Amino acid sequence: MTVALRILDDGAWVSVNDDRKVSVSELWRFPDPEFCGCDLTDMVVEGFVEVGVDGRTIEVRAYGQCIACGASATTKWLPVGRVVDGSFHDIDRESVLTPTVRE
Amino acid sequence: MPTDVERWKSAVYGNEIREHLFEFAEEGWESIPEDEHDAWFERFKWWGLYHQRNGQESYFMMRIGTPNGVLEPGQLRVVGEIADEFARGPGTNPIFGDAYADWTTRQSIQLHWIRLEDVPAIFEKLEENGMSTQQACGDSWRNIVGNPVAGKDAQEVVDAWPVIRELNETFKGDDDHSNLPRKWKVSVTGSADGSGQGDINDLAFEPAYKDVDGDEQVGFNVRVGGGLARNEERFARDIDVWVAPENVSAVAGGLSALFRDYGDRENRYNARIKFLVDEWGPEKVRNVLQDEYVDFEMHTAGRDVREEYTYNTGKGDRNDLIGVHEQKDGNYFVGLNVLVGRMGAEDVLELADLADEYGSGEVRLSQRQNVIVTDVPEENLDDFLAEDLLDDYSPDPSPFMRGSVACTGTEFCSLSIVETKNRQVRFARWLKQNVELPEDVDQFHIHLSGCTASCAQPQIADVSLRGMKTRKDGEPVEALDVGLGGGLGDEPQFARWVTQRVPVDEVPGAIRNLVGRFAENREGEESFREFVARHDDEELDAFVEPEETDYDDPMMHNTKMTWYPYAEDDSMDASPSPADD
């Protein structure tokens, strides 16, 4: 089953199968020493840059700012949800997210 | 590879969208195929319809483009009636009630909670009365802005209103210009006060004198590539062209065609013409325009009047158009402050009656979200000013009221990060009660924008507020970045973002402290903007000093994750949308 993934509204939303699912303004925590010097980056999501799928996992790269140190950058690929039987299920994005290493 | 949006636009775009829109309206919301939502919602924008945000499915924001903010006699009543009948949804705003109209920073009108099924009836009523939503949004010529009192203003160098009307009639619905790489915002100003805010538009015509064959003529200088969005602020660049009023259409059409042909359709973030001007430089823009798009020899730039600009400059007279001003025909126009640009439908209808009774019935909208009643004879002024409605929409408001501008925010908008309009009302009321400006300061502009799209034009305010998030006591809360010292004029300046992520409940205290430091450290009668210019970012950050006060903010939580922030049960699960057919 194909899944339609796109970024809408000037980067404000990730659309999955023509339904807006993930939005800017969320706070995401993830370890990424390349993003900033914090042990755990605490980033407000300001805009989505790319969306993709790895197996069943929907992943994004997002632009944002670490609210602990103020650094602004674009993230590595981060998981935001899964597609099961054609429908989108949120990953708990209030927990710590683990960046994906893509070849 | 073309973007999805370009692909959708190649299939159906422009005027032809209307036919599909009406079919969907006839058959109901459910008739839009689920796997075509993104495509159709993008296309509907061209006809002024924005699908509202998550939790509000099947409801639309409708934007009506009123060129130069001009509402001819009778049109304001039509807007009030439409708002009253159709702009009602399942959520009640605690400050503004159930039906209201928003005046925007580009002199347009926005209504919310519009149902697709009602669109044909609304279009019919608008069009019967000479109004339209055509190209109010989408990738084409947007509503043309300017000095709203064009044709009446005693400070006018040249009457821009016939030029704006001609541009509107030429480029609204013109298939050659209906599918541009991105939005195309045009300003035409004929007055010497700078109230058309040309510098922040894609294309600006500004009043200028030019010696043509020994005869000094009045026309316009041309600037290209301004805009505020996405942390990529630019002031429009001077391309060294002067144009006579009768040739504005040819030059504007040439530039629009240049943008159509050379703008970036591969990357929407790089599509606005400001990026093309960055890449080419103004000289190449002029050369390509001359060589490929304009079939007469263009004049070089004329003598402008930018030194006289006062609008939104932070100093001098006429920073806005509030108050009583004499027109060139001896009548008066009266600018009324509409706090954050939102007016209840009943008030809109009452204002329409007052405009009829005391003026010509005409009303105009400014880029500071205010309304202007024109053509009031001197003998009617006192009675008009004594009307009860003007207690709420004052011609002489507190600086914190008249200086407030706010975008739509998370109440309806997909892009915003924070609540804005109601918050700015709460801020303004608190500041009015609790903060003293120096006695001679009667202008203090505070613009609140929910995100970097910058619809509230935050970068050109004394105090710029922009939506952010932070944590307070470990919990995520809405926050604002604070910028200072922005403004327009001969030497326009964008605000400097000096303090980041202030929790929203500490912002009024921060502004109070800032104003206090300004009052203590001000040199002579310097303006706030001059005061900011004389300090570095670190000093200004120290002046801001966020602080909790007795200001209470009921919307600290993530308002974007509610279906409607003011609902008793605001959770997404409680959303009543989509509406039943």
mmCIF file of C-alpha atoms in Angstrom, chain A residues 5-13 15-21 23-29 42 44-49 63 65-70 93, chain B residues 4 7-8 34-39 41 45 51-54 57 182 230-231 268-269 414-417 452 468-471 476-477 481 500-501 558 560-561:
data_model
loop_
_atom_site.group_PDB
_atom_site.id
_atom_site.type_symbol
_atom_site.label_atom_id
_atom_site.label_comp_id
_atom_site.label_asym_id
_atom_site.label_seq_id
_atom_site.Cartn_x
_atom_site.Cartn_y
_atom_site.Cartn_z
ATOM 1 C CA LEU A 5 3.614 11.918 2.387
ATOM 2 C CA ARG A 6 4.132 15.609 1.971
ATOM 3 C CA ILE A 7 4.900 18.824 3.774
ATOM 4 C CA LEU A 8 2.159 21.444 3.716
ATOM 5 C CA ASP A 9 1.470 25.034 4.698
ATOM 6 C CA ASP A 10 4.972 26.405 4.209
ATOM 7 C CA GLY A 11 6.499 23.646 6.277
ATOM 8 C CA ALA A 12 3.998 23.826 9.131
ATOM 9 C CA TRP A 13 2.524 20.330 8.789
ATOM 10 C CA SER A 15 0.498 15.373 5.740
ATOM 11 C CA VAL A 16 0.005 11.612 5.662
ATOM 12 C CA ASN A 17 -2.538 10.374 3.120
ATOM 13 C CA ASP A 18 -3.998 13.898 2.756
ATOM 14 C CA ASP A 19 -4.458 14.355 6.472
ATOM 15 C CA ARG A 20 -2.393 16.790 8.518
ATOM 16 C CA LYS A 21 -0.746 14.711 11.234
ATOM 17 C CA SER A 23 2.639 20.060 13.341
ATOM 18 C CA VAL A 24 5.182 22.710 14.137
ATOM 19 C CA SER A 25 5.230 24.054 17.696
ATOM 20 C CA GLU A 26 5.848 20.696 19.360
ATOM 21 C CA LEU A 27 8.830 20.355 21.677
ATOM 22 C CA TRP A 28 11.052 17.408 20.840
ATOM 23 C CA ARG A 29 13.925 16.036 22.894
ATOM 24 C CA ASP A 42 15.119 20.338 23.569
ATOM 25 C CA VAL A 44 10.807 23.694 19.315
ATOM 26 C CA VAL A 45 9.812 22.527 15.848
ATOM 27 C CA GLU A 46 9.579 25.582 13.580
ATOM 28 C CA GLY A 47 9.347 23.978 10.156
ATOM 29 C CA PHE A 48 9.534 20.646 8.397
ATOM 30 C CA VAL A 49 12.233 20.278 5.780
ATOM 31 C CA TYR A 63 14.189 23.020 11.416
ATOM 32 C CA GLN A 65 15.670 25.954 17.923
ATOM 33 C CA CYS A 66 16.942 24.355 21.108
ATOM 34 C CA ILE A 67 15.110 26.143 23.891
ATOM 35 C CA ALA A 68 17.866 25.335 26.363
ATOM 36 C CA CYS A 69 20.779 26.919 24.509
ATOM 37 C CA GLY A 70 19.193 28.868 21.643
ATOM 38 C CA ARG A 93 6.961 12.489 20.684
ATOM 39 C CA ASP B 4 3.428 18.771 -5.426
ATOM 40 C CA ARG B 7 1.979 19.584 -10.122
ATOM 41 C CA TRP B 8 -1.499 20.375 -8.774
ATOM 42 C CA GLU B 34 -10.114 12.095 0.702
ATOM 43 C CA ASP B 35 -6.933 11.467 -1.231
ATOM 44 C CA GLU B 36 -7.300 14.814 -2.997
ATOM 45 C CA HIS B 37 -7.745 17.032 0.076
ATOM 46 C CA ASP B 38 -4.250 18.499 -0.011
ATOM 47 C CA ALA B 39 -4.532 19.332 -3.711
ATOM 48 C CA PHE B 41 -7.256 22.896 -0.391
ATOM 49 C CA LYS B 45 -6.748 29.392 -1.848
ATOM 50 C CA HIS B 51 -9.045 25.268 5.069
ATOM 51 C CA GLN B 52 -8.875 25.927 8.816
ATOM 52 C CA ARG B 53 -6.491 23.975 10.989
ATOM 53 C CA ASN B 54 -6.657 20.499 12.495
ATOM 54 C CA GLU B 57 -12.090 20.201 9.336
ATOM 55 C CA ARG B 182 4.479 32.129 -5.390
ATOM 56 C CA ARG B 230 10.482 32.933 7.100
ATOM 57 C CA ASN B 231 13.341 34.759 8.821
ATOM 58 C CA ARG B 268 8.774 27.020 -2.651
ATOM 59 C CA TYR B 269 11.022 28.326 0.115
ATOM 60 C CA SER B 414 -2.299 26.092 10.607
ATOM 61 C CA LEU B 415 1.018 27.881 10.696
ATOM 62 C CA SER B 416 0.921 29.707 13.997
ATOM 63 C CA ILE B 417 2.719 28.426 17.074
ATOM 64 C CA THR B 452 7.810 33.430 11.099
ATOM 65 C CA MET B 468 7.785 30.389 20.255
ATOM 66 C CA LYS B 469 7.679 27.647 22.867
ATOM 67 C CA THR B 470 9.685 27.126 26.000
ATOM 68 C CA ARG B 471 9.475 25.191 29.255
ATOM 69 C CA PRO B 476 5.940 23.245 27.777
ATOM 70 C CA VAL B 477 4.390 26.714 27.553
ATOM 71 C CA ASP B 481 10.688 36.104 21.093
ATOM 72 C CA GLN B 500 14.334 34.842 23.166
ATOM 73 C CA ARG B 501 11.543 32.603 24.406
ATOM 74 C CA ASN B 558 -0.254 24.258 23.622
ATOM 75 C CA LYS B 560 -2.414 24.336 18.723
ATOM 76 C CA MET B 561 -3.238 20.918 20.105
#
